[in-house]
XYZ file of C-alpha atoms in Angstrom:
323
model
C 14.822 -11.915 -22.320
C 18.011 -11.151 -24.087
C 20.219 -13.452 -21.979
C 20.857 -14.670 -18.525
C 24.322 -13.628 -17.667
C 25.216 -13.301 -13.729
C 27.970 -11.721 -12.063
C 29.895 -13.579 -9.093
C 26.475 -14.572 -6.572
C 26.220 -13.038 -3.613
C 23.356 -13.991 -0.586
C 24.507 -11.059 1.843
C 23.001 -7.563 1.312
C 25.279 -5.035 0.295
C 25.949 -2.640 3.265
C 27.100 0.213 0.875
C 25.115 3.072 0.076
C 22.487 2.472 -3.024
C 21.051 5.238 -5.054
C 17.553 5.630 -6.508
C 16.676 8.288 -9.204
C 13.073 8.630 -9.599
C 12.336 7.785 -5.815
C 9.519 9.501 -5.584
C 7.717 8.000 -8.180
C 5.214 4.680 -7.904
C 7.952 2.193 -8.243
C 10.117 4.314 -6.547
C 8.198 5.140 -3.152
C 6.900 1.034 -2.952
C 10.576 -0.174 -3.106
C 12.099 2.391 -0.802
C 9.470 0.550 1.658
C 10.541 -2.968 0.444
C 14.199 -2.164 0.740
C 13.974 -1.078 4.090
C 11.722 -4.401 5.035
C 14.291 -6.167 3.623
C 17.026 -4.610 6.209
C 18.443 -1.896 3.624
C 18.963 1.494 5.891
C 21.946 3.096 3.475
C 19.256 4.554 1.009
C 19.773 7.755 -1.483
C 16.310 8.962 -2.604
C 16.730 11.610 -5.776
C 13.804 13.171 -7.138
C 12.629 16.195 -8.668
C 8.622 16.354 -7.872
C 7.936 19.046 -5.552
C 5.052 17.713 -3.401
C 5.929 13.850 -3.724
C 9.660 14.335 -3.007
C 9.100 15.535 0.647
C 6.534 13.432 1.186
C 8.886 10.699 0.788
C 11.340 12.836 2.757
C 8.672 12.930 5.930
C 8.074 8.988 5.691
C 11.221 7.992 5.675
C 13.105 10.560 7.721
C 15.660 7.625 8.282
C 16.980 8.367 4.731
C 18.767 10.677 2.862
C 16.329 12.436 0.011
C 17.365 14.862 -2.557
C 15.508 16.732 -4.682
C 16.795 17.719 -8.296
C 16.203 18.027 -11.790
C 18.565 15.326 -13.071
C 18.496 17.095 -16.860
C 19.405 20.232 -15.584
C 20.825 20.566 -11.436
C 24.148 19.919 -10.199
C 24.969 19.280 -7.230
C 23.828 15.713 -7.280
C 26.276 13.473 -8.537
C 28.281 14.205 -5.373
C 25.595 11.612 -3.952
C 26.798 9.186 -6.548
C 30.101 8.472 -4.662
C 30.925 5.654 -2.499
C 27.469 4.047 -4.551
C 27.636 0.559 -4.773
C 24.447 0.748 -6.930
C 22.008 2.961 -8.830
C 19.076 1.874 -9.353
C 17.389 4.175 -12.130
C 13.329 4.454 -12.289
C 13.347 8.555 -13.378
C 10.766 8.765 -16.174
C 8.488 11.220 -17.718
C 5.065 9.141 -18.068
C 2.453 11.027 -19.184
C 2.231 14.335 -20.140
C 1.614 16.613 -24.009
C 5.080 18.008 -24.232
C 8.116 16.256 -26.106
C 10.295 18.316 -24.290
C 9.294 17.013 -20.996
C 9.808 13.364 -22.423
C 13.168 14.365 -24.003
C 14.702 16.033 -20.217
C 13.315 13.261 -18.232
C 14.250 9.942 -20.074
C 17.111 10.867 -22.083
C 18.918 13.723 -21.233
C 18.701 12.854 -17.559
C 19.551 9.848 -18.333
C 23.189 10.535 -20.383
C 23.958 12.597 -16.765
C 23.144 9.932 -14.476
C 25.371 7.445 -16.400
C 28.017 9.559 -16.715
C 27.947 10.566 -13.226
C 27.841 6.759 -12.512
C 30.963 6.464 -14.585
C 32.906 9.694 -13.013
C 31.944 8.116 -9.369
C 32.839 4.597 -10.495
C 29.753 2.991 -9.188
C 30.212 -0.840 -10.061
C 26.253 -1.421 -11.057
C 23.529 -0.173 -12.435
C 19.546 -1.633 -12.372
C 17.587 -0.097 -14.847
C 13.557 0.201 -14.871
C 12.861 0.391 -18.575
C 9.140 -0.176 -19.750
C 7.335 -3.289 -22.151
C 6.358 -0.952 -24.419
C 9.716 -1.055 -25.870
C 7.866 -3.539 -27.371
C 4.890 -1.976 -28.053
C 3.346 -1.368 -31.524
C 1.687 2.481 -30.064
C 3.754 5.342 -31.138
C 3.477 8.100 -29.122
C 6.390 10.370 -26.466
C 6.732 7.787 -23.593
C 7.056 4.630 -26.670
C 10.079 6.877 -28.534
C 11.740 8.418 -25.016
C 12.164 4.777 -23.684
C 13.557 3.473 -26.472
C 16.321 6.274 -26.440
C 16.768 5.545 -23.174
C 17.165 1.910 -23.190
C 19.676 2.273 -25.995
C 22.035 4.798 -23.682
C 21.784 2.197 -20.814
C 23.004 -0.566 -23.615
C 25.587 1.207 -24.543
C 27.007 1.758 -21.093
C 29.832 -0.092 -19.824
C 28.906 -0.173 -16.504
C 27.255 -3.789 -15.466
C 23.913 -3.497 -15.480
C 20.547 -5.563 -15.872
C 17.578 -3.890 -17.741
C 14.006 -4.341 -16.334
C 10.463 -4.230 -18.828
C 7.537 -4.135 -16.899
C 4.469 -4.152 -18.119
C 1.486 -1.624 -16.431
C 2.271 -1.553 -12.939
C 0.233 -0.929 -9.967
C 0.457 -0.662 -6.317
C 0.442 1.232 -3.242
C 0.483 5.341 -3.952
C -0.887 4.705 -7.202
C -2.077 8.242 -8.670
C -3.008 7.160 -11.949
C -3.589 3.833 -13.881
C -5.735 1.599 -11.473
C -5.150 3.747 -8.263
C -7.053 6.428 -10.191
C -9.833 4.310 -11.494
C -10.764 2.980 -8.136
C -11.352 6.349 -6.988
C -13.078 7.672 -9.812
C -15.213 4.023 -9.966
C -16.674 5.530 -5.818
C -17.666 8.579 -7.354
C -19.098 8.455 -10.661
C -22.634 6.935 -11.475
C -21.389 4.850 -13.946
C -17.618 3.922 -15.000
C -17.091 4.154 -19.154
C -15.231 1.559 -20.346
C -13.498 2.391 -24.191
C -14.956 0.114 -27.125
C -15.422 -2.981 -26.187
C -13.457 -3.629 -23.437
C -11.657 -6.863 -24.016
C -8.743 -5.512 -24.890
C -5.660 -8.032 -23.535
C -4.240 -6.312 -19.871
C -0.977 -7.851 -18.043
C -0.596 -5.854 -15.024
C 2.165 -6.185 -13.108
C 1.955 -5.725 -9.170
C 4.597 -3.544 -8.338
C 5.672 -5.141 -4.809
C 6.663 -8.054 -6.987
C 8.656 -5.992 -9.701
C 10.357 -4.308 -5.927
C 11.657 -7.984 -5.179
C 12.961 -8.458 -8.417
C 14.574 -5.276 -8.106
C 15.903 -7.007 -4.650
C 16.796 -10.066 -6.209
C 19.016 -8.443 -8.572
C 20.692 -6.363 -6.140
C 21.697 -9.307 -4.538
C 22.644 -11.328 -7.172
C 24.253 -8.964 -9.590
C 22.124 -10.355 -12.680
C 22.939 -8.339 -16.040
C 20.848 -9.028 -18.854
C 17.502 -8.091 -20.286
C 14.561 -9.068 -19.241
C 10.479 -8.668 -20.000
C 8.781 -8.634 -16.393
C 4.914 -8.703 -17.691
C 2.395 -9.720 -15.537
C 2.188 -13.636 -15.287
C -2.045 -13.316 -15.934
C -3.537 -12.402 -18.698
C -7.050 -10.397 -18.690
C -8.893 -8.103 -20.655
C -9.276 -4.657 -19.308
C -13.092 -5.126 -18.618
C -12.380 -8.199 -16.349
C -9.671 -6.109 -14.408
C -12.254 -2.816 -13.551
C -14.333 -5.692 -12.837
C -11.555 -7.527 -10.529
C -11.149 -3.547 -9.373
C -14.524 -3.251 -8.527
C -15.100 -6.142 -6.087
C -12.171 -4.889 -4.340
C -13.179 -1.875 -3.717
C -16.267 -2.677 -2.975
C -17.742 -0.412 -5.435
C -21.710 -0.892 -6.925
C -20.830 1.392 -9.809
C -22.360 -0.788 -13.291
C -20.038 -0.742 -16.434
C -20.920 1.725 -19.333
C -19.232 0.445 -22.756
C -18.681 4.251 -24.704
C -17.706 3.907 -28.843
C -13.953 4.662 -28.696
C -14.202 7.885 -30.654
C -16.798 9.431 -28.156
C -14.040 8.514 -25.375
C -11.421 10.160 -27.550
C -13.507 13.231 -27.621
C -14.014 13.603 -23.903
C -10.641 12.957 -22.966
C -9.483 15.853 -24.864
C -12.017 18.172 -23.672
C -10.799 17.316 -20.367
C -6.994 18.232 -21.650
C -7.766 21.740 -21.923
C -9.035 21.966 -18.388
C -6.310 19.990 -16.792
C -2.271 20.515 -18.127
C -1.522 16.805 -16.102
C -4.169 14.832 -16.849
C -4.199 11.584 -15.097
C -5.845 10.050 -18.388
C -4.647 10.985 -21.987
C -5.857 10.134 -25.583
C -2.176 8.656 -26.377
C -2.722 6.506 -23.555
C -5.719 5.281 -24.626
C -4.484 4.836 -27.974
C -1.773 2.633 -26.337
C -5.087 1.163 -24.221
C -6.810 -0.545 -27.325
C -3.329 -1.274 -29.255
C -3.638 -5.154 -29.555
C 0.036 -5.915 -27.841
C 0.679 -9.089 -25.683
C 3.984 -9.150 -24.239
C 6.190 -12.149 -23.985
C 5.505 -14.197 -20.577
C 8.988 -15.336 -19.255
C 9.804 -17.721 -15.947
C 10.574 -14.702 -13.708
C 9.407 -16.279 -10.482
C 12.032 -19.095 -11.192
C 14.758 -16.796 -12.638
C 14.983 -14.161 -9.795
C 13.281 -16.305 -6.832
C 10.140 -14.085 -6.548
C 6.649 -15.991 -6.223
C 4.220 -14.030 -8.804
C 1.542 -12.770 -6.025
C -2.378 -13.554 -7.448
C -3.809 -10.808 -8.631
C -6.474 -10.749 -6.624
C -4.346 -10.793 -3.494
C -2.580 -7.811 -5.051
C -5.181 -6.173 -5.323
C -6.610 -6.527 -1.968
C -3.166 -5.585 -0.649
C -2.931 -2.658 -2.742
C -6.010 -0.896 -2.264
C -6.738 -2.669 1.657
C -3.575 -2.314 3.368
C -3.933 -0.062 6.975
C -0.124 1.633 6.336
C 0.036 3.136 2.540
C -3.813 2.421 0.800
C -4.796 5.432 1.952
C -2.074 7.349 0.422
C -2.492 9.091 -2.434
C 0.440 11.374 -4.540
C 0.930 13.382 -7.292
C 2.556 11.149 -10.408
């Protein structure tokens, strides 16, 4: 956490209009549902996915949803005025293309700040990533670190978020795809040995934070990891009684992994699995553990109750889109 500085406090909720770039994404689609539990109704969804973005359009027909290429349409920033917030989640992932990295993260990210700037919008909440942090190297590691660096040089107030691997509700990839591929595989491979250090982070609590800063007009920096610490075999493990899947644990050397994630690469051009993420899987990185329930008011939910939540809930478990 860089430092704890805190515009004038404020307990109402802002009745002004609030943008979100990247709505359709995970974070994006769980706190458009958190907002509006929390009483928020003057919502601006912008995204550029072209199945996810009206699907979020048909669930919340209440709202106003956009969709546009942030690096490259126009037309958008005319949503910007009147803001009194942005709050920016648009990232490129995953994918094998620099170019993708380099439209998404940066490039869309020099527009939206300067079409902040043009419209005057008086803050900005930014959902940058731990690995920041990280010691993996690969196109998501370098993107958000030019990212983050625009957002610090901006002079518009602003708080910057790290979160650590998120999951939730929606959840294409990361443990939302391992649940589903635990029901229907024989076995479920686990990389090497398996214990290497995990800290998710459940994304309904990174949505209140989101909240709480909204409300309170923090600025600062701040590493949002998950408060527990386990190693990735413990979490399919955690996974596994949630689901209630039977499927045993097959440890696979790392290098046969490797190889069978890039045969599946040439088959599939958006894999939900790549070999730079599991390069980032096995990198040894713990990230720092700060008092976020006590600094932004937002009880750290167990993980197992996350879980459960996540992957039980009647209204959005069932729901599956394309990150």
């Amino acid at each position: 956490m860089a430092d704890e500085n805190l515009m004038p406090s404020r307990t109402d909720k802002p009745t002004g209009k609030i943008v979100i770039t990247g709505a359709a994404g995970l974070v994006g689609q769980n706190l458009v549902v958190r907002l509006k539990d929390a009483g928020y109704t003057n919502i601006v969804c912008i995204d550029k996915h072209p199945a996810n973005t009206p699907a979020l359009a048909r669930m919340h027909p209440d709202l106003t949803v956009i969709q546009a290429d942030l690096a490259h349409d126009d037309g958008w920033q005319d949503s910007l005025k009147g803001a009194v917030a942005v709050i920016q989640m648009h990232a490129q992932i995953g994918g094998l293309d620099w170019a993708e990295f380099e439209d998404n993260n940066i490039t869309a990210t020099e527009r939206v700040l300067a079409g902040m700037q043009a419209a005057n919008v008086p803050y900005l909440v930014h959902a940058s990533s731990s690995v920041v942090n990280s010691m993996a190297v690969d196109f998501y590691t370098e993107s958000k670190k030019a990212q983050e660096k625009l957002v610090d040089a901006c002079p518009i107030p602003h708080v910057t978020l790290r979160p650590t691997l998120m999951f939730g509700w929606f959840d294409r990839k990361h443990l939302g795809w391992l649940a589903r591929f635990m029901q229907k595989v024989p076995v479920f491979p686990i990389p090497g040995s398996g214990r290497y250090i995990r800290q998710p982070l459940y994304v309904g609590d990174f949505s209140a934070i989101i909240i709480a800063c909204l409300e309170g007009r923090r600025t600062g920096t701040y590493d949002i990891s998950g408060q527990q610490k386990i190693t990735y075999i413990e979490l399919i493990r955690a996974l596994r009684k949630t689901v209630g899947a039977k499927t045993p644990l097959l440890r696979i050397p790392y290098g046969i992994f490797h190889a069978l994630l890039s045969v599946y690469a040439l088959v599939d051009r958006n894999p939900p699995f790549t070999t730079k993420q599991l390069k980032a899987l096995v990198t040894p990185d713990e990230f720092i553990v700060i008092d976020w329930p006590g600094i932004f008011g937002v009880p750290s939910t167990p993980l197992d109750e996350a879980l459960s939540v996540t992957f039980n809930d009647p209204r959005y478990a069932s729901v599956v889109l394309d990150f």
